């Protein structure tokens, strides 16, 4: 797993193919041109010259080889010859040894080495870092001596390569063996690649310039890797495919591939399958492993089309078109869903077997992919349009244009003169085998009815709950909450309790595991609004040989969910075909060493024996008729993980499924842990009994009768509980960007904090555990500490509370508590009084003497110097300007609190953060009307003001919701923060309850008062490293002075993510901890996601430094900071700046009531209720006093350590050591990871003072330099410009918008800049456009058109000579109008996925759109004059949509959870629609629009109006007719 975490990438890819299979040098030239235009989608190492990787795959250049053979006096028969492109170690002896390995294997496998050809290269174009590891590159020409040809020859060459790889590992020195790599070995294809920039590939490989080098196709690839150490073999294309994306399920895929090896046989291998193993390798990248699996399938006679559909399946459920037109395709996917877990994650894959080329997009459509065919017989596929700069010159030659939507593919068989689109490809594969018939043997289990009565007495149930570790809070807050509401409970304020390994209280095993989550390299997905791509289906039973599919290969039963009710479990255990065996999971109590280990060994042995005897389901059960003090249960997660890995080692894992029947599962996190470590299904029997006990309790019955609880029967409550588990599980999957439970099962997507290697190797092999911790004996002791609670001396009346959630005196310690608040309030003189130094000392002492809560509490200083005088240490002011406050949004907290913090931070020279939610423009100017009592009429709600104060937030946050993000907002910032993750809920979007969306908050967010606001998960324009790079570029484009920061959350692998972020152009990287505060979040997210900032910061600092990137960025840390000691710890671990969140709120008067999400904060800090806000006691001086006290503590500590400045100690982790504080659970905690010293060349001050990273020369600057433009902006005049544009001109308009907005705001510019452009616009065309800008593009555009536009107009027209009807052609890419707050977009063509996502006020007309149109829209108006994809209106809470439905299929495509679809009945609505279409025709000349206007009376009834509840009473919706309009609610 550690290796996997270091190998992440995203890229730009494409295909050029001559459909007639006519080879030419033109294909190679065009591929290199296209590759050069993808440079911005790739990355470079710290030298800015060594590319992360680039290359092309082409046909074997026989003319080149024949010329070489002729010159060398050699001969070969092309039909039985293969060519190997080989990277050899750059050590002569090692290279010779590597060649010898190859030659020995070739001879033994019936091949003649014709000769070695040195590949001519130009070393001058290779970057410094890449040159250091550059291999010797040669080609081996090999001829079959047994007359093998075609597929047999390809198969033999594959076997040879696998044997060479295996022999190389054993025969070569390990120092060189990893540098011996065969890029390709085929009779059809060859790969030229390296750690090169795009434009350098053709310059480096001189072969590619030779006009004799011909190919009928080329696959090209540019890599952006977050692993910056140059590795030539990881450049792409691979041997079968090029992959732009991230496989989120990789660990699970690797585990299952290893499990599957024993069963994978095929006659073509003549019994030699074992020589092909291992199939995968965790030392290489996700792309390389996917390529390895695909290659095995293809060489085993599985077609390339079938292979890609099987490995990367589309979301075929809830797909009306597929079910209606291609039912056989659904059967194909159903069949392989039980055979092969998906390689899930964002992916655009281009592939070939040498005869067919194709492209495949992931099920979510999270990569851009456009394709087109020309009249001269070429097919093109590309991540971007415009890579040939011929959209205008070649317009008449284009006869078909399309895009790959979610899960779609396109293929072409070379020589066929045609290509196949998605439907034809899928139908051809699906109809080749009788999948429907094969599925008849599968039992599709229907969920059983819950039990209708309690199975235990109330007293026995209490004892059972106590023995298994339940607390009163677990039952009341979690279990009962889920049973009554059907959803996981929401909580607030983050997790301020100790990590379980540090705590003195006992914890369940699950608590030692933190969920990993997607950030930057791969996107989280949206289970709430895009749930149609997700599935919790479970297959139970043995899985057969995937190389030879048939009717007997499938698991025998399918479940719709992994959550089993009692009767579901009975159905499984009684199914004869499954031959289920139940294995008890118990160990012997008493503290005897080795007892738990012995029980696990016995369990694993029994499991293997049962499978060998035919059991296809193993039920690991801790049920018992009655509690036995001598026989506690093995923790369910430990039992599942141990059996799972044991069966893998025995080669039996594919023969049986594991079901966990346990008492300890009651939360979504518990369920995810069990599934993630191998359980197919879980029966939470005690939690279900707890629900039944709750329902039967007299108090519950009374509450239902009184209307305090919903009137539910016992069965309903159990169904609700199961539904809540399923919903929560989907959210956990989605945080990692995983759609299918089958891909999450066994994927082990967790990080362990506090378990030692013995435990990890026994049950959780491959998981990351970096700080050591409990042994099996210590784990047994912790389990027994719960177990004994089930045997009280007297009858129990209720369960104990542990205080894990709420602060309870004498129970689990919470670092934020009432006592701390009181001490701090006294220290700072809350209410505008003077600070009290003695009180602050008492506050600091309270923190020092508090129980161990964080990893840094286990560290202590060890100085190498004598103390210095305090006067010699740098000033408080220079320390204060390193302080920041966290991104607390206005909405989550009150206006009073938000502005008080901002004023204070500006006074001390620090930085406050706007959070997600915009900012009032009144705050951008200084306050000059303050009276003697510190009051201002312009800020009448604040106390303690001074003239000259300013309430603006220095840091403006740009988060996934884009609330309040306008050009003027962005221009009024010193820093712009991209929130990728939030500490309290990483991988999720924000949520603001409707009661906190006051009219004022709604006005700032361009939303509707009272309507809840849920931000999308961070994926819409930061779903890959290159897309994050684009957003950074967009922000630098509008405000070239403001530094851009990226907020990440600590987890294993953050260092490699941060490396990518640094290369993407970020100025600042913020590392947050899991313990960050929040206004509202699911409770399992607060408790169980993310890691400590200490781990994340150290890894980030060290990885950046190791790769020469540390000097590029400032590092900021935050999460639970309260004191100068926290600042010092972060500084010594590498942080340059320090963020304070919750404690800053406490300094304004927060008393930690922990009811932020209810809008009832008693002191007005976190409420939007005016009467409560008036109670807020804090003033700016209170916050200033706190930070001054902290800075004084830092200054004193510096003096004690003998250092005079922060610069001297930042990164000096060698001044830390692990303390000898005793922990109650283990003595094996190892914090060596945190104290390893990494010297850095630059100083912190140098990093903080370096200039903002620049976008370089941009087209906007050329326009702004024109005298006519300058005059028009200055005098609000009119100017017309015509200028060409190409795809490398990205974020066009952003810089111009910034200049205008800086002077006139978002919409007050009275002039008009009319800019006409010709060509293919790069990403983010028209970004941040503001009033007075009119952009008219003749050509086409890529993703993110109109992102964040606040005004003006964008019109996009196809080239005049294009023969394709505009309404049939894609003209703009994905995610257009994201976060738009005004303006108009008129596109004479179709748009891609997620059109108008989070649009607030913009209006638009397009002629078709992909999936998820109008998603999360809160305002504006969208008109679509053609077909749309699925999931229209998901999460749409404002605005209107008009959709032309000529085919009568629209309603099946609407997400009716919120919106309703109705015909247009209002004259106002009709006028709105007609006016927009008329404008569209006027601006774009749309033929479709004109046709609609000409037939208005005929066409109007074919439009649907999509209406969210907030618009139901608007004039556009309500007509004057007496007859009700036709209304339909989409299913």
Short mmCIF file of N, CA and C in Angstrom, two decimals, residues 1291-1342:
data_model
loop_
_atom_site.label_atom_id
_atom_site.label_comp_id
_atom_site.label_asym_id
_atom_site.label_seq_id
_atom_site.Cartn_x
_atom_site.Cartn_y
_atom_site.Cartn_z
N UNK A 1291 -8.37 29.70 -19.93
CA UNK A 1291 -8.96 30.71 -19.04
C UNK A 1291 -9.06 32.06 -19.72
N UNK A 1292 -9.37 32.03 -21.01
CA UNK A 1292 -9.45 33.30 -21.73
C UNK A 1292 -10.57 34.16 -21.14
N UNK A 1293 -10.27 35.43 -20.98
CA UNK A 1293 -11.24 36.38 -20.46
C UNK A 1293 -11.07 36.64 -18.97
N UNK A 1294 -10.44 35.72 -18.26
CA UNK A 1294 -10.33 35.87 -16.82
C UNK A 1294 -9.53 37.08 -16.39
N UNK A 1295 -8.39 37.33 -17.04
CA UNK A 1295 -7.56 38.48 -16.68
C UNK A 1295 -8.29 39.79 -17.01
N UNK A 1296 -8.97 39.79 -18.15
CA UNK A 1296 -9.73 40.99 -18.54
C UNK A 1296 -10.84 41.25 -17.53
N UNK A 1297 -11.54 40.18 -17.13
CA UNK A 1297 -12.61 40.32 -16.16
C UNK A 1297 -12.09 40.88 -14.84
N UNK A 1298 -10.92 40.43 -14.44
CA UNK A 1298 -10.35 40.92 -13.19
C UNK A 1298 -10.08 42.40 -13.24
N UNK A 1299 -9.55 42.87 -14.36
CA UNK A 1299 -9.26 44.30 -14.50
C UNK A 1299 -10.54 45.12 -14.44
N UNK A 1300 -11.58 44.65 -15.13
CA UNK A 1300 -12.85 45.38 -15.13
C UNK A 1300 -13.50 45.34 -13.75
N UNK A 1301 -13.57 44.14 -13.16
CA UNK A 1301 -14.23 44.00 -11.85
C UNK A 1301 -13.51 44.80 -10.78
N UNK A 1302 -12.21 44.91 -10.88
CA UNK A 1302 -11.46 45.65 -9.87
C UNK A 1302 -11.88 47.11 -9.81
N UNK A 1303 -12.29 47.64 -10.96
CA UNK A 1303 -12.69 49.04 -11.02
C UNK A 1303 -14.19 49.25 -10.93
N UNK A 1304 -14.96 48.29 -11.44
CA UNK A 1304 -16.40 48.52 -11.57
C UNK A 1304 -17.27 47.49 -10.85
N UNK A 1305 -16.68 46.51 -10.21
CA UNK A 1305 -17.49 45.46 -9.61
C UNK A 1305 -17.95 44.45 -10.65
N UNK A 1306 -18.90 43.62 -10.26
CA UNK A 1306 -19.31 42.51 -11.14
C UNK A 1306 -20.14 42.95 -12.34
N UNK A 1307 -20.92 44.02 -12.18
CA UNK A 1307 -21.89 44.34 -13.24
C UNK A 1307 -22.07 45.81 -13.53
N UNK A 1308 -21.24 46.68 -12.98
CA UNK A 1308 -21.46 48.13 -13.13
C UNK A 1308 -20.72 48.74 -14.31
N UNK A 1309 -19.92 48.00 -15.02
CA UNK A 1309 -19.20 48.53 -16.17
C UNK A 1309 -20.19 48.83 -17.28
N UNK A 1310 -20.25 50.09 -17.70
CA UNK A 1310 -21.24 50.51 -18.70
C UNK A 1310 -20.73 50.40 -20.12
N UNK A 1311 -19.47 50.09 -20.29
CA UNK A 1311 -18.92 49.96 -21.64
C UNK A 1311 -19.19 48.59 -22.23
N UNK A 1312 -18.53 48.29 -23.34
CA UNK A 1312 -18.71 46.99 -23.99
C UNK A 1312 -17.44 46.58 -24.70
N UNK A 1313 -16.89 45.47 -24.27
CA UNK A 1313 -15.73 44.87 -24.94
C UNK A 1313 -16.24 43.71 -25.78
N UNK A 1314 -16.30 43.90 -27.09
CA UNK A 1314 -16.81 42.89 -28.00
C UNK A 1314 -15.63 42.17 -28.62
N UNK A 1315 -15.38 40.95 -28.14
CA UNK A 1315 -14.19 40.21 -28.56
C UNK A 1315 -14.62 39.02 -29.39
N UNK A 1316 -14.23 39.01 -30.64
CA UNK A 1316 -14.53 37.89 -31.55
C UNK A 1316 -13.30 37.02 -31.67
N UNK A 1317 -13.50 35.72 -31.47
CA UNK A 1317 -12.37 34.79 -31.49
C UNK A 1317 -12.63 33.68 -32.49
N UNK A 1318 -11.57 33.15 -33.07
CA UNK A 1318 -11.68 32.09 -34.06
C UNK A 1318 -10.71 30.97 -33.71
N UNK A 1319 -11.25 29.76 -33.60
CA UNK A 1319 -10.39 28.61 -33.30
C UNK A 1319 -10.98 27.72 -32.22
N UNK A 1320 -10.11 26.96 -31.60
CA UNK A 1320 -10.50 26.07 -30.51
C UNK A 1320 -10.01 26.65 -29.20
N UNK A 1321 -10.95 27.07 -28.36
CA UNK A 1321 -10.58 27.69 -27.10
C UNK A 1321 -10.15 26.65 -26.10
N UNK A 1322 -9.17 27.00 -25.28
CA UNK A 1322 -8.71 26.10 -24.22
C UNK A 1322 -9.70 26.03 -23.09
N UNK A 1323 -9.34 25.26 -22.07
CA UNK A 1323 -10.23 25.09 -20.93
C UNK A 1323 -10.57 26.43 -20.28
N UNK A 1324 -11.75 26.47 -19.67
CA UNK A 1324 -12.22 27.64 -18.91
C UNK A 1324 -12.36 28.87 -19.78
N UNK A 1325 -12.83 28.70 -21.00
CA UNK A 1325 -13.10 29.85 -21.86
C UNK A 1325 -14.20 30.70 -21.23
N UNK A 1326 -13.95 31.99 -21.12
CA UNK A 1326 -14.95 32.89 -20.53
C UNK A 1326 -15.04 32.82 -19.03
N UNK A 1327 -14.01 32.29 -18.38
CA UNK A 1327 -14.05 32.17 -16.92
C UNK A 1327 -14.15 33.55 -16.28
N UNK A 1328 -14.98 33.68 -15.27
CA UNK A 1328 -15.16 34.89 -14.45
C UNK A 1328 -15.67 36.09 -15.26
N UNK A 1329 -16.21 35.87 -16.45
CA UNK A 1329 -16.68 36.98 -17.27
C UNK A 1329 -17.63 37.88 -16.48
N UNK A 1330 -17.47 39.19 -16.63
CA UNK A 1330 -18.31 40.13 -15.88
C UNK A 1330 -19.04 41.06 -16.85
N UNK A 1331 -19.88 41.91 -16.30
CA UNK A 1331 -20.70 42.79 -17.10
C UNK A 1331 -19.88 43.62 -18.07
N UNK A 1332 -20.39 43.76 -19.30
CA UNK A 1332 -19.71 44.55 -20.32
C UNK A 1332 -18.81 43.74 -21.23
N UNK A 1333 -18.62 42.46 -20.94
CA UNK A 1333 -17.79 41.61 -21.80
C UNK A 1333 -18.68 40.77 -22.71
N UNK A 1334 -18.40 40.78 -23.98
CA UNK A 1334 -19.13 39.96 -24.94
C UNK A 1334 -18.13 39.16 -25.76
N UNK A 1335 -18.11 37.86 -25.52
CA UNK A 1335 -17.18 36.97 -26.20
C UNK A 1335 -17.94 36.18 -27.25
N UNK A 1336 -17.44 36.20 -28.46
CA UNK A 1336 -18.09 35.47 -29.57
C UNK A 1336 -17.02 34.57 -30.19
N UNK A 1337 -17.20 33.26 -30.05
CA UNK A 1337 -16.21 32.29 -30.51
C UNK A 1337 -16.72 31.53 -31.71
N UNK A 1338 -15.99 31.59 -32.82
CA UNK A 1338 -16.27 30.75 -33.98
C UNK A 1338 -15.33 29.55 -33.91
N UNK A 1339 -15.88 28.39 -33.64
CA UNK A 1339 -15.05 27.21 -33.51
C UNK A 1339 -15.63 26.25 -32.51
N UNK A 1340 -14.92 26.03 -31.40
CA UNK A 1340 -15.38 25.10 -30.38
C UNK A 1340 -14.61 25.37 -29.09
N UNK A 1341 -15.09 24.81 -28.01
CA UNK A 1341 -14.45 25.05 -26.72
C UNK A 1341 -14.38 23.76 -25.93
N UNK A 1342 -13.54 23.77 -24.91
CA UNK A 1342 -13.34 22.59 -24.08
C UNK A 1342 -14.15 22.71 -22.78
#
